[in-house]
Amino acid sequence: MALTRFERFVVWVLRGAGGMLFAVFQLLAPRRGSERSARRLPPITNPLLRVPAMQLARMIRRRECSVCQSNSPSVLPLLLRFPSALQEAAQVDKLIEEETGGEDVLEDRLPLLGVPFTVKEAFTLQGMPNSTGLVTRRGVISATDAPPVALLKRAGAIPLGVTNCSELCMWLESHNHLYGITNNPYDLERIPGGSSGGEGSILGGAGSVIGVGSDVGGSIRIPAFFNGVFGHKPTSGVVSNVGQFPPATGQQPGFLCTGPMCRYAQDLVPMLRVMGGHQTDRLSLLSEVDLKSLRFFSVAHDGGSLLVSPVDRQLVLAQRRVVERLEADLGVEVQQLKLPQLKYSFQIWSAMMGAPGKDGKQPTSFAELMADHGTKVWPLWEMAKWTVGLSKHTMAAIGLALVEMFQRSHPTEFIIQQKESLQRDLEELLGTDGVLLYPSHPQLAPKHHHPLFTPFNFSYTGVFNILGLPVTQCPLGLSTEGLPLGLQLVVGKQQDRLSLATAVYLEKAFGGWREPGTTTIEAT
């Protein structure tokens, strides 16, 4: 199917004007010294920050370390909730001293006792801001906890604070005019992704142990990829999405997922079990998985969409190494596939996100969300104000509102056919024992503002939200530039345990998370 006239126009503008616009952004960007030499975080000095969450909880229960010791003094005092977190940590230490039932009782009742965690600012965390980067929501403070946050706290985890996201959670870069721009710990001149970019950044930089993210188009998986950590988008409906702003409308509640983000694959299952509560029973997460009995498939790219960048050669090689390792270690044959419907991933995501719900009502427009029940936002007027530095909104938010003005209100018959065909093919292919390898993103972590010129690249992740399939993002070492490599593991509905078990295997095979600044390079 040929691109629409409007889509061709957008591609032409982005490619033709990209260089000029980026030059302007470079002139406006703040400098970190004349040579911009401090491009990475300093080395990690607290060894407890290199410990998986479940191991840390075990050490705390056994009194091998104090909860207060497990915090990073160089990073965490900047977080708004640090004094309260220290007070709660002291209470945990006291609880452990007074517990008479032993370690097993504590593990059963409070499996994450004393483990520090952070929360994407789009979620409610009692006493913390819940602006989602919107300037007009500067004074909004959460009175309650979102259900997944409450369940983590009930399991003994201690919230450190909330982390930055893109304005209204609908962009690849975690940038807004309330908190500013978030950097990637592997290169401070690059983005950490979005919209859970603050979570990805603080986890990749070892400032937090585990984190809570949400994902409607890749907002867990893209930041996890760019920051070299693990992230899981569960089967739709397993973890509650209540307590987020903005709320999903239209058909979007079926595409939005809340899930765990962490540095170590072994923490994914315990986190998911806690965050999903009884809903995770249908996932059989504790059932043993025999990787040698699984069927593996590999798709190298989306088929060449004109809207999306080609897959970086280093990512192609990384995925090829995974295939070779699976075949050598497990004795399986990884089948190479092409799925032609993936070429329309962006069109499928865009059309379904804008489709009316079962009640026939259209989803809330992005311009309405920008207004947040206040003065109506006129995208063209906001663009004019932005050019002279007077808009409260980012270029990305304004641009999305402008694009919405020209979009169809209903998906075309062709796009519906592509979506249904892809759904059937993948569900039949994966069944209850299939794992699909697919790039997490076509590029390595871009430099700040670059996504403005490649806005459709998120479709590598977004299409799986529409299909409702669980996906795990896995790190695979570092590129020649010292940036994280990775890939997605896609499995059938309610088969989350298959991708999670494969993630544990890949972590052992390829080393998992690497500390920012390490010189160990995987790409050749």
Short mmCIF file of C-alpha atoms in Angstrom, two decimals:
data_model
loop_
_atom_site.label_atom_id
_atom_site.label_comp_id
_atom_site.label_asym_id
_atom_site.label_seq_id
_atom_site.Cartn_x
_atom_site.Cartn_y
_atom_site.Cartn_z
CA MET A 1 0.00 0.00 0.00
CA ALA A 2 1.40 3.40 -0.95
CA LEU A 3 1.82 6.08 1.68
CA THR A 4 -0.93 8.67 1.90
CA ARG A 5 -0.22 12.13 0.59
CA PHE A 6 0.04 13.46 4.13
CA GLU A 7 2.48 10.73 5.20
CA ARG A 8 4.68 11.43 2.17
CA PHE A 9 4.63 15.11 3.08
CA VAL A 10 5.65 14.39 6.69
CA VAL A 11 8.56 12.18 5.56
CA TRP A 12 9.72 14.84 3.10
CA VAL A 13 9.63 17.59 5.74
CA LEU A 14 11.45 15.51 8.35
CA ARG A 15 14.20 14.48 5.97
CA GLY A 16 14.61 17.82 4.24
CA ALA A 17 14.41 20.13 7.24
CA GLY A 18 15.97 17.80 9.81
CA GLY A 19 19.53 19.03 9.44
CA MET A 20 18.57 22.68 9.75
CA LEU A 21 16.37 22.13 12.81
CA PHE A 22 18.99 20.03 14.56
CA ALA A 23 21.57 22.77 14.01
CA VAL A 24 19.22 25.17 15.81
CA PHE A 25 18.78 22.74 18.71
CA GLN A 26 22.55 22.34 18.98
CA LEU A 27 22.97 26.09 19.29
CA LEU A 28 20.30 26.26 21.99
CA ALA A 29 21.51 23.21 23.93
CA PRO A 30 23.26 23.92 27.26
CA ARG A 31 26.99 23.17 27.29
CA ARG A 32 28.72 21.07 29.92
CA GLY A 33 32.08 22.76 29.50
CA SER A 34 33.85 23.80 26.33
CA GLU A 35 34.72 20.25 25.31
CA ARG A 36 31.63 18.52 26.77
CA SER A 37 34.04 15.94 28.17
CA ALA A 38 31.91 14.49 31.00
CA ARG A 39 29.74 12.34 28.75
CA ARG A 40 29.14 9.47 31.17
CA LEU A 41 28.32 8.97 34.82
CA PRO A 42 31.18 8.52 37.30
CA PRO A 43 31.96 4.95 38.43
CA ILE A 44 29.60 3.26 40.88
CA THR A 45 31.16 3.27 44.36
CA ASN A 46 28.48 1.48 46.38
CA PRO A 47 28.74 -2.30 45.70
CA LEU A 48 25.15 -2.84 46.90
CA LEU A 49 23.96 -1.01 43.80
CA ARG A 50 25.30 -3.90 41.71
CA VAL A 51 23.16 -6.45 43.56
CA PRO A 52 19.86 -7.85 42.13
CA ALA A 53 16.72 -6.93 44.07
CA MET A 54 15.97 -10.44 45.30
CA GLN A 55 19.55 -10.94 46.47
CA LEU A 56 19.47 -7.56 48.19
CA ALA A 57 16.23 -8.47 49.97
CA ARG A 58 17.83 -11.72 51.16
CA MET A 59 20.88 -9.84 52.47
CA ILE A 60 18.61 -7.41 54.31
CA ARG A 61 16.57 -10.22 55.90
CA ARG A 62 19.78 -11.92 57.03
CA ARG A 63 21.09 -8.65 58.45
CA GLU A 64 24.11 -8.81 56.15
CA CYS A 65 23.50 -5.14 55.37
CA SER A 66 21.33 -2.34 56.67
CA VAL A 67 18.49 -1.03 54.48
CA CYS A 68 19.95 2.45 54.86
CA GLN A 69 23.20 1.18 53.32
CA SER A 70 21.45 0.14 50.11
CA ASN A 71 20.87 3.73 48.99
CA SER A 72 23.21 5.80 46.81
CA PRO A 73 24.27 9.04 48.57
CA SER A 74 25.52 10.57 45.32
CA VAL A 75 22.18 10.29 43.51
CA LEU A 76 19.24 9.67 45.77
CA PRO A 77 19.23 12.80 47.99
CA LEU A 78 18.11 14.66 44.85
CA LEU A 79 14.90 12.66 44.79
CA LEU A 80 11.96 14.27 46.52
CA ARG A 81 11.13 11.39 48.84
CA PHE A 82 14.61 10.61 50.16
CA PRO A 83 14.04 11.73 53.81
CA SER A 84 10.87 9.61 54.07
CA ALA A 85 12.63 6.68 52.41
CA LEU A 86 15.43 6.81 54.99
CA GLN A 87 12.89 6.88 57.80
CA GLU A 88 11.10 3.84 56.37
CA ALA A 89 14.43 2.08 55.90
CA ALA A 90 15.17 2.53 59.60
CA GLN A 91 11.74 1.06 60.41
CA VAL A 92 12.54 -1.99 58.26
CA ASP A 93 15.82 -2.54 60.09
CA LYS A 94 13.91 -2.38 63.37
CA LEU A 95 11.26 -4.82 62.07
CA ILE A 96 13.95 -7.35 61.15
CA GLU A 97 15.55 -7.09 64.58
CA GLU A 98 12.19 -7.73 66.28
CA GLU A 99 11.01 -10.55 63.96
CA THR A 100 10.83 -13.86 65.82
CA GLY A 101 9.49 -16.04 63.00
CA GLY A 102 12.76 -16.17 61.11
CA GLU A 103 13.85 -15.35 57.59
CA ASP A 104 11.35 -17.65 55.86
CA VAL A 105 8.39 -15.85 57.45
CA LEU A 106 9.72 -12.49 56.31
CA GLU A 107 10.37 -13.77 52.78
CA ASP A 108 6.86 -15.16 52.44
CA ARG A 109 5.14 -12.06 53.85
CA LEU A 110 7.47 -9.34 52.53
CA PRO A 111 9.48 -10.70 49.57
CA LEU A 112 10.86 -7.26 48.63
CA LEU A 113 11.50 -6.04 52.17
CA GLY A 114 13.83 -3.05 52.15
CA VAL A 115 14.41 -2.97 48.37
CA PRO A 116 14.48 0.62 47.02
CA PHE A 117 12.39 1.35 43.93
CA THR A 118 11.38 4.31 41.79
CA VAL A 119 8.17 5.10 39.94
CA LYS A 120 7.45 6.80 36.63
CA GLU A 121 5.93 10.18 37.46
CA ALA A 122 2.79 9.37 35.45
CA PHE A 123 1.76 7.02 38.31
CA THR A 124 0.31 8.20 41.58
CA LEU A 125 2.69 7.77 44.53
CA GLN A 126 1.26 9.18 47.72
CA GLY A 127 2.72 12.58 48.54
CA MET A 128 4.59 12.84 45.24
CA PRO A 129 3.92 14.99 42.12
CA ASN A 130 1.75 13.53 39.37
CA SER A 131 2.13 16.09 36.57
CA THR A 132 3.27 13.79 33.72
CA GLY A 133 5.43 16.72 32.62
CA LEU A 134 2.53 19.12 32.10
CA VAL A 135 3.32 22.62 33.38
CA THR A 136 -0.32 23.30 34.28
CA ARG A 137 -0.24 20.28 36.64
CA ARG A 138 2.76 21.60 38.57
CA GLY A 139 0.88 21.58 41.87
CA VAL A 140 -0.82 18.18 41.55
CA ILE A 141 0.21 15.91 44.44
CA SER A 142 -0.95 12.30 44.67
CA ALA A 143 -3.20 11.42 47.60
CA THR A 144 -3.04 7.66 46.98
CA ASP A 145 -0.83 4.99 45.41
CA ALA A 146 -1.51 3.41 42.03
CA PRO A 147 -2.37 -0.30 42.58
CA PRO A 148 0.99 -1.69 41.29
CA VAL A 149 2.85 0.81 43.49
CA ALA A 150 0.72 -0.10 46.50
CA LEU A 151 1.41 -3.81 45.94
CA LEU A 152 5.18 -3.23 45.78
CA LYS A 153 5.01 -1.24 49.02
CA ARG A 154 2.91 -3.97 50.61
CA ALA A 155 5.65 -6.45 49.63
CA GLY A 156 8.13 -4.37 51.64
CA ALA A 157 9.77 -2.29 48.88
CA ILE A 158 10.59 1.33 49.69
CA PRO A 159 9.74 4.03 47.12
CA LEU A 160 12.51 6.58 46.64
CA GLY A 161 10.54 8.97 44.45
CA VAL A 162 9.19 9.60 40.98
CA THR A 163 11.13 9.88 37.73
CA ASN A 164 10.83 12.06 34.66
CA CYS A 165 8.84 11.20 31.54
CA SER A 166 7.93 12.80 28.24
CA GLU A 167 5.11 15.34 28.22
CA LEU A 168 1.86 13.35 28.60
CA CYS A 169 3.80 10.10 27.99
CA MET A 170 3.58 10.21 24.21
CA TRP A 171 7.13 10.72 22.97
CA LEU A 172 10.46 8.92 22.65
CA GLU A 173 12.39 11.57 24.61
CA SER A 174 11.77 12.26 28.31
CA HIS A 175 11.66 16.01 28.05
CA ASN A 176 9.17 18.57 29.34
CA HIS A 177 9.09 22.19 30.46
CA LEU A 178 8.43 21.31 34.09
CA TYR A 179 11.48 19.17 34.94
CA GLY A 180 13.63 19.57 31.84
CA ILE A 181 15.43 16.91 29.83
CA THR A 182 16.68 13.50 31.03
CA ASN A 183 20.05 12.14 29.92
CA ASN A 184 21.28 8.66 29.07
CA PRO A 185 23.86 7.40 31.63
CA TYR A 186 25.96 5.80 28.86
CA ASP A 187 26.29 9.12 27.02
CA LEU A 188 24.84 12.29 28.54
CA GLU A 189 24.39 13.76 25.06
CA ARG A 190 21.92 11.02 24.18
CA ILE A 191 18.34 10.30 25.14
CA PRO A 192 17.21 7.65 27.65
CA GLY A 193 14.04 7.05 25.64
CA GLY A 194 10.45 7.61 26.60
CA SER A 195 8.09 7.79 28.03
CA SER A 196 9.52 5.85 31.01
CA GLY A 197 12.89 7.48 30.30
CA GLY A 198 13.56 8.62 33.85
CA GLU A 199 13.12 5.04 35.02
CA GLY A 200 15.43 3.71 32.33
CA SER A 201 18.07 6.32 33.12
CA ILE A 202 18.12 5.88 36.90
CA LEU A 203 18.16 2.08 36.60
CA GLY A 204 20.87 2.05 33.93
CA GLY A 205 22.93 4.43 36.07
CA ALA A 206 22.38 2.26 39.21
CA GLY A 207 20.57 4.99 41.12
CA SER A 208 17.63 2.70 41.86
CA VAL A 209 17.26 -1.07 42.13
CA ILE A 210 13.90 -1.71 40.42
CA GLY A 211 11.28 0.51 38.79
CA VAL A 212 7.69 0.81 37.60
CA GLY A 213 6.98 1.78 33.98
CA SER A 214 4.04 1.85 31.59
CA ASP A 215 3.94 1.05 27.89
CA VAL A 216 1.42 1.92 25.18
CA GLY A 217 3.86 2.06 22.28
CA GLY A 218 7.19 0.94 23.71
CA SER A 219 7.48 3.20 26.76
CA ILE A 220 8.97 0.41 28.89
CA ARG A 221 10.96 -1.40 26.22
CA ILE A 222 12.57 1.58 24.44
CA PRO A 223 14.00 3.12 27.65
CA ALA A 224 15.07 -0.33 28.83
CA PHE A 225 16.88 -0.83 25.51
CA PHE A 226 18.54 2.61 25.40
CA ASN A 227 19.73 2.25 29.03
CA GLY A 228 20.89 -1.36 28.91
CA VAL A 229 18.37 -2.85 31.35
CA PHE A 230 15.49 -5.34 31.28
CA GLY A 231 11.87 -4.36 30.80
CA HIS A 232 8.72 -6.44 30.40
CA LYS A 233 5.40 -5.53 28.78
CA PRO A 234 3.05 -8.15 30.24
CA THR A 235 0.05 -9.78 28.66
CA SER A 236 -2.63 -7.08 28.48
CA GLY A 237 -4.86 -6.87 31.55
CA VAL A 238 -2.54 -8.63 34.00
CA VAL A 239 -1.22 -5.57 35.86
CA SER A 240 -3.63 -2.75 36.72
CA ASN A 241 -3.31 0.52 34.77
CA VAL A 242 -5.36 2.47 37.33
CA GLY A 243 -3.68 5.50 38.87
CA GLN A 244 -1.98 6.91 35.77
CA PHE A 245 -2.31 10.26 34.08
CA PRO A 246 -3.42 10.66 31.39
CA PRO A 247 -6.01 7.88 31.55
CA ALA A 248 -6.41 5.70 28.47
CA THR A 249 -9.60 6.22 26.45
CA GLY A 250 -11.23 4.75 23.34
CA GLN A 251 -9.58 1.38 22.65
CA GLN A 252 -6.36 2.44 24.36
CA PRO A 253 -7.04 0.63 27.69
CA GLY A 254 -6.50 -2.64 25.79
CA PHE A 255 -3.10 -1.48 24.52
CA LEU A 256 -1.67 0.15 27.65
CA CYS A 257 0.41 -2.10 29.95
CA THR A 258 2.12 -1.55 33.29
CA GLY A 259 5.24 -3.59 33.94
CA PRO A 260 8.58 -4.05 35.71
CA MET A 261 11.95 -2.52 34.79
CA CYS A 262 15.20 -3.69 36.38
CA ARG A 263 18.90 -4.35 35.82
CA TYR A 264 18.77 -8.09 36.42
CA ALA A 265 16.54 -10.63 34.63
CA GLN A 266 16.03 -12.68 37.79
CA ASP A 267 14.04 -9.79 39.30
CA LEU A 268 11.42 -9.68 36.51
CA VAL A 269 9.28 -12.63 37.64
CA PRO A 270 9.17 -11.67 41.37
CA MET A 271 8.31 -8.08 40.44
CA LEU A 272 5.60 -9.13 38.01
CA ARG A 273 4.06 -11.53 40.55
CA VAL A 274 3.85 -8.73 43.10
CA MET A 275 2.62 -6.03 40.69
CA GLY A 276 -0.06 -8.25 39.13
CA GLY A 277 -1.29 -9.87 42.32
CA HIS A 278 -3.72 -12.75 41.78
CA GLN A 279 -4.02 -11.88 38.07
CA THR A 280 -0.58 -13.41 37.50
CA ASP A 281 -1.91 -16.87 38.45
CA ARG A 282 -3.08 -17.31 34.84
CA LEU A 283 0.51 -16.79 33.63
CA SER A 284 1.91 -19.81 35.55
CA LEU A 285 5.08 -17.81 36.23
CA LEU A 286 6.51 -20.42 38.60
CA SER A 287 6.22 -23.26 36.08
CA GLU A 288 9.60 -24.50 34.91
CA VAL A 289 10.49 -23.68 31.30
CA ASP A 290 12.61 -26.06 29.23
CA LEU A 291 14.25 -23.77 26.69
CA LYS A 292 15.33 -26.75 24.55
CA SER A 293 11.69 -27.62 23.94
CA LEU A 294 10.77 -24.15 22.65
CA ARG A 295 10.51 -23.06 19.03
CA PHE A 296 12.51 -19.92 18.18
CA PHE A 297 11.98 -17.53 15.29
CA SER A 298 13.93 -14.48 14.15
CA VAL A 299 12.69 -11.50 12.13
CA ALA A 300 15.51 -9.12 11.23
CA HIS A 301 13.47 -6.00 10.35
CA ASP A 302 10.00 -4.70 9.56
CA GLY A 303 10.26 -5.27 5.83
CA GLY A 304 11.45 -1.82 4.84
CA SER A 305 8.82 0.76 5.80
CA LEU A 306 9.61 4.16 4.25
CA LEU A 307 8.58 5.80 7.52
CA VAL A 308 11.14 3.97 9.65
CA SER A 309 14.96 3.99 9.76
CA PRO A 310 16.88 0.90 8.61
CA VAL A 311 18.06 -1.34 11.45
CA ASP A 312 21.57 -0.41 12.61
CA ARG A 313 24.18 -2.95 11.48
CA GLN A 314 25.39 -3.50 15.04
CA LEU A 315 21.88 -4.51 16.10
CA VAL A 316 21.63 -6.88 13.15
CA LEU A 317 24.90 -8.52 14.21
CA ALA A 318 23.80 -8.70 17.85
CA GLN A 319 20.59 -10.49 16.91
CA ARG A 320 22.58 -12.86 14.67
CA ARG A 321 24.86 -13.69 17.61
CA VAL A 322 21.82 -14.55 19.71
CA VAL A 323 20.58 -16.92 16.99
CA GLU A 324 23.98 -18.62 16.79
CA ARG A 325 24.20 -18.94 20.57
CA LEU A 326 20.71 -20.41 20.89
CA GLU A 327 21.47 -23.00 18.22
CA ALA A 328 24.87 -23.88 19.72
CA ASP A 329 23.79 -24.04 23.37
CA LEU A 330 20.27 -25.44 23.12
CA GLY A 331 20.47 -27.49 19.96
CA VAL A 332 17.44 -25.73 18.50
CA GLU A 333 16.99 -24.43 14.98
CA VAL A 334 16.03 -20.75 14.87
CA GLN A 335 13.77 -20.19 11.88
CA GLN A 336 14.38 -16.97 9.93
CA LEU A 337 11.11 -15.30 8.95
CA LYS A 338 9.65 -12.32 7.13
CA LEU A 339 6.29 -10.92 8.21
CA PRO A 340 5.19 -8.48 5.46
CA GLN A 341 2.44 -6.95 7.62
CA LEU A 342 5.10 -5.46 9.92
CA LYS A 343 5.79 -2.95 7.16
CA TYR A 344 2.57 -1.22 8.27
CA SER A 345 3.35 -1.24 11.99
CA PHE A 346 3.07 2.52 12.44
CA GLN A 347 -0.16 2.76 10.47
CA ILE A 348 -1.64 -0.11 12.51
CA TRP A 349 -0.63 1.47 15.82
CA SER A 350 -1.77 4.96 14.87
CA ALA A 351 -5.12 3.83 13.47
CA MET A 352 -6.01 1.64 16.44
CA MET A 353 -4.89 4.20 19.03
CA GLY A 354 -7.27 6.69 17.46
CA ALA A 355 -10.17 4.28 17.04
CA PRO A 356 -13.38 4.72 19.06
CA GLY A 357 -14.10 2.44 21.99
CA LYS A 358 -16.91 -0.09 22.37
CA ASP A 359 -19.18 2.78 23.43
CA GLY A 360 -18.56 4.50 20.11
CA LYS A 361 -16.76 7.43 21.73
CA GLN A 362 -13.55 8.76 20.25
CA PRO A 363 -10.46 8.75 22.50
CA THR A 364 -9.56 12.05 24.15
CA SER A 365 -7.52 14.10 21.70
CA PHE A 366 -3.95 15.03 22.53
CA ALA A 367 -4.83 18.74 22.37
CA GLU A 368 -7.51 18.14 25.02
CA LEU A 369 -4.98 16.34 27.22
CA MET A 370 -2.56 19.24 26.84
CA ALA A 371 -5.29 21.57 28.12
CA ASP A 372 -6.14 19.27 31.07
CA HIS A 373 -9.65 20.72 31.47
CA GLY A 374 -8.24 24.26 31.26
CA THR A 375 -7.96 26.77 28.44
CA LYS A 376 -8.29 25.11 25.05
CA VAL A 377 -4.98 24.46 23.29
CA TRP A 378 -4.70 25.48 19.64
CA PRO A 379 -1.76 23.55 18.12
CA LEU A 380 -0.98 26.11 15.39
CA TRP A 381 -0.95 28.92 17.95
CA GLU A 382 1.25 26.87 20.29
CA MET A 383 3.68 26.29 17.42
CA ALA A 384 3.86 30.04 16.82
CA LYS A 385 4.50 30.65 20.54
CA TRP A 386 7.13 27.89 20.61
CA THR A 387 9.18 29.64 17.92
CA VAL A 388 9.64 32.62 20.26
CA GLY A 389 10.03 30.58 23.45
CA LEU A 390 6.60 31.34 24.93
CA SER A 391 4.88 27.95 24.80
CA LYS A 392 4.56 25.78 27.91
CA HIS A 393 4.67 22.70 25.71
CA THR A 394 7.48 20.83 23.98
CA MET A 395 7.89 20.70 20.21
CA ALA A 396 7.09 16.96 20.33
CA ALA A 397 3.74 17.51 22.07
CA ILE A 398 2.77 20.34 19.75
CA GLY A 399 3.78 18.30 16.73
CA LEU A 400 1.64 15.34 17.83
CA ALA A 401 -1.35 17.62 18.33
CA LEU A 402 -0.81 19.01 14.82
CA VAL A 403 -0.57 15.54 13.28
CA GLU A 404 -3.83 14.55 15.00
CA MET A 405 -5.60 17.37 13.18
CA PHE A 406 -4.99 15.60 9.84
CA GLN A 407 -5.52 11.99 10.89
CA ARG A 408 -8.50 9.85 9.94
CA SER A 409 -10.97 9.25 12.76
CA HIS A 410 -11.41 5.59 11.75
CA PRO A 411 -8.84 3.04 10.53
CA THR A 412 -9.03 2.15 6.84
CA GLU A 413 -10.21 -1.29 5.78
CA PHE A 414 -6.73 -2.06 4.46
CA ILE A 415 -5.05 -1.32 7.81
CA ILE A 416 -7.64 -3.37 9.68
CA GLN A 417 -6.92 -6.26 7.33
CA GLN A 418 -3.18 -5.96 7.92
CA LYS A 419 -3.67 -5.87 11.67
CA GLU A 420 -5.99 -8.89 11.74
CA SER A 421 -3.74 -10.83 9.37
CA LEU A 422 -0.65 -10.12 11.48
CA GLN A 423 -2.55 -11.06 14.65
CA ARG A 424 -3.60 -14.42 13.18
CA ASP A 425 -0.17 -15.20 11.78
CA LEU A 426 1.67 -14.41 15.02
CA GLU A 427 -0.76 -16.18 17.32
CA GLU A 428 -0.62 -19.30 15.11
CA LEU A 429 3.17 -19.05 14.82
CA LEU A 430 3.90 -18.59 18.53
CA GLY A 431 1.22 -20.78 20.06
CA THR A 432 2.17 -21.86 23.57
CA ASP A 433 5.84 -22.65 22.89
CA GLY A 434 7.16 -20.03 20.46
CA VAL A 435 9.59 -17.14 21.01
CA LEU A 436 10.16 -14.45 18.38
CA LEU A 437 13.38 -12.41 18.24
CA TYR A 438 12.80 -8.89 16.91
CA PRO A 439 14.75 -5.60 17.11
CA SER A 440 13.79 -3.34 20.01
CA HIS A 441 14.37 -0.25 17.89
CA PRO A 442 16.07 0.38 14.54
CA GLN A 443 18.70 2.69 16.06
CA LEU A 444 21.01 2.87 19.07
CA ALA A 445 20.15 5.58 21.60
CA PRO A 446 19.95 8.79 19.49
CA LYS A 447 21.33 12.16 20.49
CA HIS A 448 18.99 14.66 22.12
CA HIS A 449 16.19 15.92 19.83
CA HIS A 450 17.05 13.48 17.00
CA PRO A 451 13.73 11.60 17.39
CA LEU A 452 12.00 14.71 16.01
CA PHE A 453 13.35 13.62 12.63
CA THR A 454 12.60 9.89 13.03
CA PRO A 455 9.28 9.96 14.94
CA PHE A 456 7.94 6.67 13.60
CA ASN A 457 10.82 4.44 14.75
CA PHE A 458 8.87 3.43 17.85
CA SER A 459 6.65 1.28 15.63
CA TYR A 460 9.10 -1.62 16.22
CA THR A 461 7.65 -1.80 19.72
CA GLY A 462 4.22 -0.18 19.28
CA VAL A 463 2.75 -2.84 17.03
CA PHE A 464 2.91 -5.45 19.83
CA ASN A 465 0.78 -3.25 22.10
CA ILE A 466 -1.97 -3.38 19.50
CA LEU A 467 -1.62 -7.17 19.22
CA GLY A 468 -1.70 -7.58 23.02
CA LEU A 469 1.36 -9.85 23.05
CA PRO A 470 3.78 -9.98 26.02
CA VAL A 471 7.31 -8.82 25.21
CA THR A 472 10.59 -8.76 27.15
CA GLN A 473 13.43 -6.37 26.27
CA CYS A 474 16.91 -7.85 26.86
CA PRO A 475 20.31 -6.07 26.87
CA LEU A 476 23.05 -7.69 24.76
CA GLY A 477 26.26 -5.88 25.64
CA LEU A 478 27.58 -2.61 24.23
CA SER A 479 28.19 -1.15 20.78
CA THR A 480 31.47 0.27 19.49
CA GLU A 481 30.30 3.63 20.87
CA GLY A 482 29.71 2.12 24.30
CA LEU A 483 25.92 2.23 23.90
CA PRO A 484 23.60 -0.63 24.89
CA LEU A 485 22.55 -3.25 22.36
CA GLY A 486 19.43 -5.36 22.78
CA LEU A 487 16.42 -7.10 21.29
CA GLN A 488 12.79 -7.99 22.02
CA LEU A 489 11.47 -11.44 22.88
CA VAL A 490 7.83 -11.77 21.77
CA VAL A 491 5.62 -14.65 22.92
CA GLY A 492 1.97 -15.69 22.77
CA LYS A 493 -0.69 -14.28 25.06
CA GLN A 494 -0.31 -15.43 28.68
CA GLN A 495 3.01 -17.11 27.80
CA ASP A 496 5.06 -14.44 29.59
CA ARG A 497 7.11 -17.08 31.40
CA LEU A 498 8.70 -18.14 28.07
CA SER A 499 10.22 -14.74 27.27
CA LEU A 500 11.15 -14.19 30.92
CA ALA A 501 12.98 -17.52 31.09
CA THR A 502 14.74 -16.78 27.79
CA ALA A 503 15.78 -13.40 29.20
CA VAL A 504 17.49 -15.13 32.15
CA TYR A 505 19.35 -17.36 29.69
CA LEU A 506 20.43 -14.40 27.51
CA GLU A 507 21.65 -12.53 30.58
CA LYS A 508 23.98 -15.41 31.41
CA ALA A 509 25.07 -15.78 27.79
CA PHE A 510 25.72 -12.10 27.01
CA GLY A 511 26.36 -10.49 30.39
CA GLY A 512 23.16 -8.48 30.84
CA TRP A 513 23.46 -4.95 32.21
CA ARG A 514 26.89 -3.33 31.93
CA GLU A 515 27.97 -0.48 34.11
CA PRO A 516 28.09 2.83 32.17
CA GLY A 517 31.64 3.67 31.17
CA THR A 518 32.77 0.05 30.86
CA THR A 519 35.14 -0.65 27.99
CA THR A 520 33.80 -4.13 27.22
CA ILE A 521 32.47 -3.92 23.67
CA GLU A 522 30.36 -6.65 22.02
CA ALA A 523 29.90 -5.29 18.50
CA THR A 524 32.37 -6.18 15.73
#
